[in-house]
Coordinates of C-alpha atoms and ligand atoms in Angstrom, one line a residue:
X1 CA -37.6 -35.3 -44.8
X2 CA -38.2 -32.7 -47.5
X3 CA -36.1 -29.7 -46.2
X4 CA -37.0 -26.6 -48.8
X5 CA -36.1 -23.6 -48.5
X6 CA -39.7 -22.1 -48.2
X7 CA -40.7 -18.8 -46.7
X8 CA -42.5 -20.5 -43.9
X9 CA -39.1 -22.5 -43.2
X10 CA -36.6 -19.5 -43.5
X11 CA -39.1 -17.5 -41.0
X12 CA -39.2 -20.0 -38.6
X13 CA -35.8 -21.2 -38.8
X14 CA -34.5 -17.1 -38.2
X15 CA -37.4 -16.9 -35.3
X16 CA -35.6 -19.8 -33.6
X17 CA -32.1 -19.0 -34.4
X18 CA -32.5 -15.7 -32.5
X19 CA -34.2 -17.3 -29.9
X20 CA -31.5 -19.5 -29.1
X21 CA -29.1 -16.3 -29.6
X22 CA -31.2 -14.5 -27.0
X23 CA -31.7 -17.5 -25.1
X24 CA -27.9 -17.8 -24.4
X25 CA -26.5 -14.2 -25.0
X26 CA -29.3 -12.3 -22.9
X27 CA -31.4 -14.4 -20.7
X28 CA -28.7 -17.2 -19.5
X29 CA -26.2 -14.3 -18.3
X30 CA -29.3 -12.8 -16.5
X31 CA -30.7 -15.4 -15.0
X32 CA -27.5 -16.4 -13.6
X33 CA -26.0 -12.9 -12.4
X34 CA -25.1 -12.5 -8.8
X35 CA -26.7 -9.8 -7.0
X36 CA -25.1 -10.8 -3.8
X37 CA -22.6 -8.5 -2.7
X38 CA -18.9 -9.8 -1.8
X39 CA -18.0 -9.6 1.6
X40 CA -15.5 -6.3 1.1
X41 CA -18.7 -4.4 -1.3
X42 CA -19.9 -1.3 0.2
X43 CA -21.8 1.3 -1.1
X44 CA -20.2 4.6 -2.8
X45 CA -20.6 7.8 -1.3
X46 CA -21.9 10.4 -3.7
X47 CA -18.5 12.2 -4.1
X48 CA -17.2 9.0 -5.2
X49 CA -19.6 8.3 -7.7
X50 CA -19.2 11.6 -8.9
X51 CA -15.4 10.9 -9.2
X52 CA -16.7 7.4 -11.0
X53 CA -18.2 10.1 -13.8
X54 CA -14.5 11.6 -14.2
X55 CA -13.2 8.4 -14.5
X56 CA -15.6 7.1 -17.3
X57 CA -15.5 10.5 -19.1
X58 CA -11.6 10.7 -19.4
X59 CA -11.1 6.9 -20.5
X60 CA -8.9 5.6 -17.7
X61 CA -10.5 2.5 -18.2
X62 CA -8.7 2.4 -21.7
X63 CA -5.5 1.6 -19.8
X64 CA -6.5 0.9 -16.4
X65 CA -8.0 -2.6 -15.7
X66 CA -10.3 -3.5 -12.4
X67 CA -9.8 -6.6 -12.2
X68 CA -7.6 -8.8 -10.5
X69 CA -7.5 -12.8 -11.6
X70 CA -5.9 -15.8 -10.3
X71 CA -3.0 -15.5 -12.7
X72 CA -2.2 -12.0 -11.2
X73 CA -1.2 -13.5 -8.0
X74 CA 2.5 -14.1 -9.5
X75 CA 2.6 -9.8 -10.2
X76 CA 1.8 -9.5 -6.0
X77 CA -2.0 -9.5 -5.7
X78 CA -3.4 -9.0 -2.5
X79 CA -7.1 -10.1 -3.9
X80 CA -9.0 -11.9 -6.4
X81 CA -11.6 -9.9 -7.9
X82 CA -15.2 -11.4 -6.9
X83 CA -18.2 -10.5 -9.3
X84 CA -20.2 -9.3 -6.1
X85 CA -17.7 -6.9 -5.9
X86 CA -19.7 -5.3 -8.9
X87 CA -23.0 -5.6 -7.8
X88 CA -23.3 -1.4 -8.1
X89 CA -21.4 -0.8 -11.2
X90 CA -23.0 0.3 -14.3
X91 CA -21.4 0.2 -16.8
X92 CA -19.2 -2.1 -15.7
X93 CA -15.4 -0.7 -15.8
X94 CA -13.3 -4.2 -15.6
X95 CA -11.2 -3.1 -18.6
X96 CA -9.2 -5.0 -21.1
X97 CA -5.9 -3.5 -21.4
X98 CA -3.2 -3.2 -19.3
X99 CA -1.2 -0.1 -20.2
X100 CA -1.0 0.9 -16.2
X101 CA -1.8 -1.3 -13.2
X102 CA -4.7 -3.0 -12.4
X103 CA -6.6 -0.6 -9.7
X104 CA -9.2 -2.7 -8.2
X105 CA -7.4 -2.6 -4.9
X106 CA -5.7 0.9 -5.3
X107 CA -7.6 2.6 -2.2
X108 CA -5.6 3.4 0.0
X109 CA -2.1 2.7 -1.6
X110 CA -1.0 6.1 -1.7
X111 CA -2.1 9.1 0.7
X112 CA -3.9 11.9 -1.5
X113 CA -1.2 14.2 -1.6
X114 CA 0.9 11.5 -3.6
X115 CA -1.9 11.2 -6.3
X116 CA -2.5 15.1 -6.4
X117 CA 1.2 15.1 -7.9
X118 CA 0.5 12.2 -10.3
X119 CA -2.7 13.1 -11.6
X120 CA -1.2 16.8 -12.5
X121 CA 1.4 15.1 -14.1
X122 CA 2.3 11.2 -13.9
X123 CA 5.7 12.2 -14.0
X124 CA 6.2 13.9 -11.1
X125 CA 5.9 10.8 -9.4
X126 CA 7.1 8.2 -11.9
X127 CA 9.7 10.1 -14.0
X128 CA 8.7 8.0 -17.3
X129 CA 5.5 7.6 -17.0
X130 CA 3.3 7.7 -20.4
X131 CA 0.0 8.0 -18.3
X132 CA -1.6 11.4 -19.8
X133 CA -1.1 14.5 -17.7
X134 CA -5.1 15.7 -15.9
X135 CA -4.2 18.9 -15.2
X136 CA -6.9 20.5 -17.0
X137 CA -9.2 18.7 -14.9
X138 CA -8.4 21.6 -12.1
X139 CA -7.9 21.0 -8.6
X140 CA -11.7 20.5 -7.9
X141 CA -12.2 17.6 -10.1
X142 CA -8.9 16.0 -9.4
X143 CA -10.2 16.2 -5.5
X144 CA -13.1 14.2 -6.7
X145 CA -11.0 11.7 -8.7
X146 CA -9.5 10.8 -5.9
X147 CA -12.4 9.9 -3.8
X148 CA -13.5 7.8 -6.1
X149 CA -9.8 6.4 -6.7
X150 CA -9.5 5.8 -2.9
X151 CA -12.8 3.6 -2.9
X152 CA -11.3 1.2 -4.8
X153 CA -11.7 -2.2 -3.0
X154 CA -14.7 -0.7 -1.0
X155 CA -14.2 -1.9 2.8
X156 CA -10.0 -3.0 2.2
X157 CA -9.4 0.4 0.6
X158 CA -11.3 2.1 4.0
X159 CA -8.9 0.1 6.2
X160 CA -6.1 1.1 4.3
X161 CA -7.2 4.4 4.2
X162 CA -7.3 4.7 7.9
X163 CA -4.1 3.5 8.0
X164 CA -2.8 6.2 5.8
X165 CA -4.5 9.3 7.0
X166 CA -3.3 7.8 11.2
X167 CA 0.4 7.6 10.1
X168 CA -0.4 11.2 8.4
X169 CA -0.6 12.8 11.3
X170 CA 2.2 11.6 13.1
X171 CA 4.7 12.4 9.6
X172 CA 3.2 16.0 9.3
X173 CA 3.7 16.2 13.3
X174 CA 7.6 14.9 13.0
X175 CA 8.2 16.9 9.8
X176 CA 7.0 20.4 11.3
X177 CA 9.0 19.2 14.9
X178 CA 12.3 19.9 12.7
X179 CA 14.7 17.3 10.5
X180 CA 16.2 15.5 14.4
X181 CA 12.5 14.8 14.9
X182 CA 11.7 14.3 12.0
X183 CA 14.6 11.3 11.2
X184 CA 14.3 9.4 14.6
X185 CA 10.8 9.2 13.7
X186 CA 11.2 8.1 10.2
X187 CA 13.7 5.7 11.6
X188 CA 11.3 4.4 14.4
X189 CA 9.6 3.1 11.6
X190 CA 12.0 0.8 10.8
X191 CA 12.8 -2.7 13.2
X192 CA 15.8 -3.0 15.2
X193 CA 17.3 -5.3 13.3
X194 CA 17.0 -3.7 9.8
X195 CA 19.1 -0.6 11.6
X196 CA 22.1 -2.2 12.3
X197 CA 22.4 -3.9 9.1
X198 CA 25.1 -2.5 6.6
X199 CA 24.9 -2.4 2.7
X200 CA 26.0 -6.2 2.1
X201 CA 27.6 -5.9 -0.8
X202 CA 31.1 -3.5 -1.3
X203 CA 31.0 0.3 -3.3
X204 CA 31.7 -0.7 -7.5
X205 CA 31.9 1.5 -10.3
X206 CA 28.9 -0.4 -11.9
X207 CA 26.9 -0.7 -8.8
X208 CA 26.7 3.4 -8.2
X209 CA 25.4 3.4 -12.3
X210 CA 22.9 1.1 -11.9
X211 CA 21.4 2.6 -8.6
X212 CA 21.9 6.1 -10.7
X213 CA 19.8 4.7 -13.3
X214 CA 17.1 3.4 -10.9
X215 CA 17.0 6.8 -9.2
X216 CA 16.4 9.0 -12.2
X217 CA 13.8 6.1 -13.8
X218 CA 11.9 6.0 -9.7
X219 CA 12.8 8.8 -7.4
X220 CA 14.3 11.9 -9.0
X221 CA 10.6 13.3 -9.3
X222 CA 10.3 13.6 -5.9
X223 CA 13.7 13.8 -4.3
X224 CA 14.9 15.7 -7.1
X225 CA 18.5 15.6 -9.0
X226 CA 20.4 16.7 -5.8
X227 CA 18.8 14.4 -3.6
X228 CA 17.3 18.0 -1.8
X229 CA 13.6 17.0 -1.8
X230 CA 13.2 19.2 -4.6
X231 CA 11.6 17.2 -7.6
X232 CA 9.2 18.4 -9.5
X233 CA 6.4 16.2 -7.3
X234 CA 7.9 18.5 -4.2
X235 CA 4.7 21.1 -4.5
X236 CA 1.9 19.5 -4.5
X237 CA 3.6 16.6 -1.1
X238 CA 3.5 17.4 2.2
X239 CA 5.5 16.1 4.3
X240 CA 7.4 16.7 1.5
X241 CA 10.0 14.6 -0.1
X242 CA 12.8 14.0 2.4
X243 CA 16.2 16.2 1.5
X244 CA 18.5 12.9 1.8
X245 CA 21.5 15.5 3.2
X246 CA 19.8 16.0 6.3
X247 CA 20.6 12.2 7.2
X248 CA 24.4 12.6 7.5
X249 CA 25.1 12.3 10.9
X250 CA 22.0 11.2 11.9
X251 CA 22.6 7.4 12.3
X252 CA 21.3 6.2 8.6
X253 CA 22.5 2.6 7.7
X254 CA 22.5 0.5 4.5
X255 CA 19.5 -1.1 6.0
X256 CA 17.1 1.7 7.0
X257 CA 17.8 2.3 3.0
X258 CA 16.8 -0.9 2.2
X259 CA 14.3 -1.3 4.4
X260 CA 12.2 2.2 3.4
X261 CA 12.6 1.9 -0.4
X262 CA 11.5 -1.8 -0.1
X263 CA 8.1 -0.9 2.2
X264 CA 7.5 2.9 1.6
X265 CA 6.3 4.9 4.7
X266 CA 2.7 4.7 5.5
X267 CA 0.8 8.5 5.6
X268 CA 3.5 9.6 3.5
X269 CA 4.1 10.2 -0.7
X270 CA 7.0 7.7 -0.3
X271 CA 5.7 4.2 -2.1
X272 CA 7.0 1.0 -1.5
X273 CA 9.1 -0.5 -4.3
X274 CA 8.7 -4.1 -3.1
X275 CA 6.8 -5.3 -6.3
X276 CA 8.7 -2.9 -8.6
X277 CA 12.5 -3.4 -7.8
X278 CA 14.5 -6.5 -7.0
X279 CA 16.5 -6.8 -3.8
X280 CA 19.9 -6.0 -5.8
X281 CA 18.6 -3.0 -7.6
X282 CA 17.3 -1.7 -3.7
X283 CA 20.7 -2.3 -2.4
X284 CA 22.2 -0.2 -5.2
X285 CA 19.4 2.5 -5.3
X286 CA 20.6 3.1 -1.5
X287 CA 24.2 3.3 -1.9
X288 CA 23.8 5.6 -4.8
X289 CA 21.4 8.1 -2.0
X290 CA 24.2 7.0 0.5
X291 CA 27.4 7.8 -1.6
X292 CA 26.5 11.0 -3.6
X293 CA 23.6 12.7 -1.6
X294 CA 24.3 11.5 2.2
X295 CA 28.0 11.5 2.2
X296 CA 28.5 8.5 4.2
X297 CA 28.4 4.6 3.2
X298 CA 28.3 1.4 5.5
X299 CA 29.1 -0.4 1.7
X300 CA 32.3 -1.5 2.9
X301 CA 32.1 -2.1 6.1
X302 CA 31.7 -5.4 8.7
X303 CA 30.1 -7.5 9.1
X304 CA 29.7 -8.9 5.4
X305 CA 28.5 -12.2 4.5
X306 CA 29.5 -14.9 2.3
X307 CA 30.8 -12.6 -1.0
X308 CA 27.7 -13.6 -3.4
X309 CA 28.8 -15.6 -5.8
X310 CA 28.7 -13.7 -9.2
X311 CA 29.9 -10.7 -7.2
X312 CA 32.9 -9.8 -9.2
X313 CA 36.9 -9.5 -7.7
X314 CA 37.7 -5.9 -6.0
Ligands
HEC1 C1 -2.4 6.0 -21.8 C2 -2.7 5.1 -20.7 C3 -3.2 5.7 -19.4 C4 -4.4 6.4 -19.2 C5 -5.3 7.0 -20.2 C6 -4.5 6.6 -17.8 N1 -3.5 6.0 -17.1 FE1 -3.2 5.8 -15.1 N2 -1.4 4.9 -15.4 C7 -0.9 4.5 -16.7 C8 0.5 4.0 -16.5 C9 1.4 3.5 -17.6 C10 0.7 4.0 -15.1 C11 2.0 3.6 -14.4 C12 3.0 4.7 -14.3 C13 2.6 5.8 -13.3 O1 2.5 5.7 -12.1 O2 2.2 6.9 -13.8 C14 -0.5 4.6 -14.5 C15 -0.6 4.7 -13.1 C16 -1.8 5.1 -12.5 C17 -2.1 5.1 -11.1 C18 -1.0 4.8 -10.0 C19 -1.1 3.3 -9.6 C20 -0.1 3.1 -8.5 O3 -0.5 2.9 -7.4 O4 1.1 3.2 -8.8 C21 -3.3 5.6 -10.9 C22 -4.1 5.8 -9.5 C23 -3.9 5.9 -12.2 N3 -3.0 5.6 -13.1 C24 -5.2 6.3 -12.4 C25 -5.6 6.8 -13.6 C26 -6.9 7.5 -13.8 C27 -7.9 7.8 -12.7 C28 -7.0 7.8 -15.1 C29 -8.0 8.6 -15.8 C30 -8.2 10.0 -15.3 C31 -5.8 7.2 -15.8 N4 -5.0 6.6 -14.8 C32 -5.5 7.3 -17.2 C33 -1.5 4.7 -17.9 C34 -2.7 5.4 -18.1
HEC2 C1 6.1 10.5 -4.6 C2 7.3 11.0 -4.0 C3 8.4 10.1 -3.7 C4 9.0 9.2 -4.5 C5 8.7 8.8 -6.0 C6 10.1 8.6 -3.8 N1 10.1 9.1 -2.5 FE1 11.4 8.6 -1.0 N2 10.4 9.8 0.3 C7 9.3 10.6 0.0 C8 8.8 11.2 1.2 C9 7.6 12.1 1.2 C10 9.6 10.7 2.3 C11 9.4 11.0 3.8 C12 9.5 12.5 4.1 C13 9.2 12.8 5.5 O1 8.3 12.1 6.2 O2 9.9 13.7 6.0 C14 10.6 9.8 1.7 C15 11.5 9.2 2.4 C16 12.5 8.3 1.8 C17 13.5 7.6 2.6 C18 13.6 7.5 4.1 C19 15.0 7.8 4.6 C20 15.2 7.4 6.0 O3 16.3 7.8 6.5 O4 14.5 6.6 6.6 C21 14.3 7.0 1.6 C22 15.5 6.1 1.9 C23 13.8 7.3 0.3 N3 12.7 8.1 0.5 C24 14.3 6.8 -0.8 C25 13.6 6.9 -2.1 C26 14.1 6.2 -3.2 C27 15.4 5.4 -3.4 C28 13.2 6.4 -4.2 C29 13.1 5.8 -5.6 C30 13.3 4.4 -5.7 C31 12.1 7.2 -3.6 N4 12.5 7.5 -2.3 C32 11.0 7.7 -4.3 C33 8.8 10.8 -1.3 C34 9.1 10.0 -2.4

C-alpha cells in the first residue's frame, strides 16, 4: 500500500486519532460511570454543602485525601471507599496527597467542640501539627465547616454522630455534677476488668521520658503542662480537658489509664490513641499522668506478669 503523507491522509488520520482519544478518555468513562448510590450515600443537607464550599475554597483537599483503598486497611480502616459513595460530588474531592489523614470516614470521630479547637489552631489539639491554622475563617464559617466535616461517610458518620452528641449529654451532665461525679462516671466507662489492672511494667528513668515525650508531642494541648486541664485547646472544649490532680484519691489505676488513652471517651474532646500509639508508649504516657500529675502509681505493684523479655534489670 502507498502510505503518503497527503493532506487528505494527515486529516483523516488526526480526525481518527481523536476519536479514539475521545472514544476512550470521554465516552468509555461515561458510559461506564455508576450512578448507583452505595448503600451508606445520603444526600447533603444544605449547611453541609455550604461547608463543602469552605472546604474546596481553602484547599484542604491539597493535603486531605477522601479516599480510603484496600491497602489502607493495614493504617486501621473501618471502610473501603465505594464510587457510589460519590454519586453527588462535583468536583470530585478524592485527593492525591496525604499530608493529614484520609477523612472519608471522619464524621463523627470527634464531637464538634474538639474540632472548633483544631480548626482555630491544629495545635491546640495536636501540639505539632503543620495543618494551617483557620482562624480567619471566624466562628460562623468554622460552624459550617464542620457540618460538612461531620457528613463525612454520609449514613456511618450519622450513626456516629448520634453516638457522640448521646454520650455528650451524659459528660456535660457528670462534669457540671462536680469532679466525684464527674470521675465515677468517667470511670463507669471503663470494664471491670481494665480497673483492677495495674501498670504492668515497673517505674524507670527512661520509661517516665519517653511517656514525657509522648505527652508534650499528644496531650499537653489540651491537658496542659501541669496536667490542670489548662492547654491551650482548654477554651474552646467543654467538658473541658480533665485536670488529672483531681484523680488522686479517687480510685484511678494503671488500667483505667490505659484503657481511656487507648479508646478515647465518646461525647467528649478526648480521642482515642489506638491507631496512633503502641501499647508500650500507652503504658508509659499513663505512668508519666500517674507519677508527676496524679501523685500515685500502681507501676510497682502486684500482681505483675512474666518480666517482658527486653525489660531491662532494676
Ligand atoms: C498543609 C496541609 C494541610 C491542610 C491545607 C489542611 N490540613 Fe487538615 N490536617 C493536616 C495534618 C498534618 C493533620 C494531622 C495533625 C492534626 O490533627 O492537626 C490534619 C488533621 C485534620 C483533621 C483531623 C483528623 C483527625 O480525626 O485526627 C481534620 C478534620 C482536618 N485536618 C480537616 C481539614 C480541613 C477541613 C482543611 C481545610 C480547611 C484542612 N484540614 C487543611 C494537614 C492539613
Ligand atoms: C482534644 C483535647 C484532649 C487531648 C488532645 C487529650 N485529652 Fe485526655 N481528656 C480530654 C477530655 C475532654 C477528657 C474528659 C473530661 C471530662 O469528661 O471531664 C479527657 C480525659 C482523659 C483521661 C481520663 C482519666 C480517667 O480517670 O478516666 C485520661 C487518662 C486522659 N484524658 C489522658 C490523655 C492523654 C495521655 C493524652 C495524650 C496522649 C490526652 N488525654 C489527650 C481531652 C483531651
Amino acid at each position: 500500500m502507498n502510505l503518503k503523507m497527503t493532506p487528505i491522509a494527515v486529516v483523516c488520520g488526526g480526525i481518527l486519532i481523536l476519536a479514539a482519544v475521545v472514544f476512550a478518555v470521554v465516552y468509555w468513562p461515561w458510559a461506564t460511570r455508576i450512578e448507583t448510590p452505595s448503600e451508606i450515600f445520603r444526600n447533603r443537607a444544605p449547611e453541609e454543602v455550604k461547608g463543602r464550599k469552605i472546604y474546596i475554597a481553602n484547599g484542604c483537599s491539597y493535603c486531605h485525601t477522601q479516599s480510603i483503598r484496600s491497602v489502607d486497611w493495614g493504617l486501621g480502616a473501618e471502610r473501603i471507599a465505594q464510587a457510589g459513595d460519590y454519586v453527588a460530588d462535583r468536583p470530585i474531592l478524592i485527593g492525591s496527597e496525604r499530608t493529614g489523614p484520609d477523612l472519608s470516614q471522619e464524621g463523627g470521630e470527634h464531637p464538634d467542640d474538639w474540632h472548633i479547637a483544631h480548626f482555630v489552631n491544629p495545635r491546640n489539639t495536636r501540639p505539632n501539627s503543620i495543618m494551617p491554622p483557620f482562624e480567619y475563617l471566624q466562628t460562623a464559617n468554622i460552624k459550617t465547616l464542620i457540618r460538612y466535616v461531620q457528613s463525612l461517610g454520609f449514613k456511618q458518620a450519622d450513626k456516629r454522630m448520634e453516638r457522640q452528641t448521646h454520650w455528650k449529654k451524659e459528660a456535660v451532665k457528670a462534669y457540671e455534677a462536680g469532679p466525684d461525679e464527674n470521675v465515677r462516671w468517667i470511670h463507669s466507662q471503663v470494664p471491670e476488668g481494665w480497673r483492677k489492672v495495674p501498670n504492668p511494667y515497673p517505674t524507670t528513668e527512661a520509661g517516665l521520658a519517653r511517656g514525657q515525650k509522648i505527652y508534650q508531642d499528644f496531650c499537653i494541648g489540651c491537658h496542659g503542662s501541669v496536667g490542670d486541664g489548662m492547654g491551650a485547646g482548654q477554651p474552646y472544649i467543654y467538658p473541658p480537658p480533665l485536670n488529672f490532680t483531681i484523680l488522686k484519691n479517687r480510685g484511678i489505676s494503671g488500667g483505667i489509664l490505659y484503657y481511656q488513652i487507648m479508646n478515647g471517651i465518646t461525647g467528649t474532646a478526648m480521642p482515642y490513641f489506638k491507631k496512633e500509639l503502641e501499647s508500650e508508649k500507652i503504658w508509659d504516657v499513663g505512668n508519666y499522668t500517674a507519677v508527676y500529675f496524679i501523685g500515685e502509681t500502681d507501676a510497682n505493684t502486684e500482681p505483675k506478669g512474666i518480666d517482658a523479655s527486653y525489660e531491662p534489670e532494676g
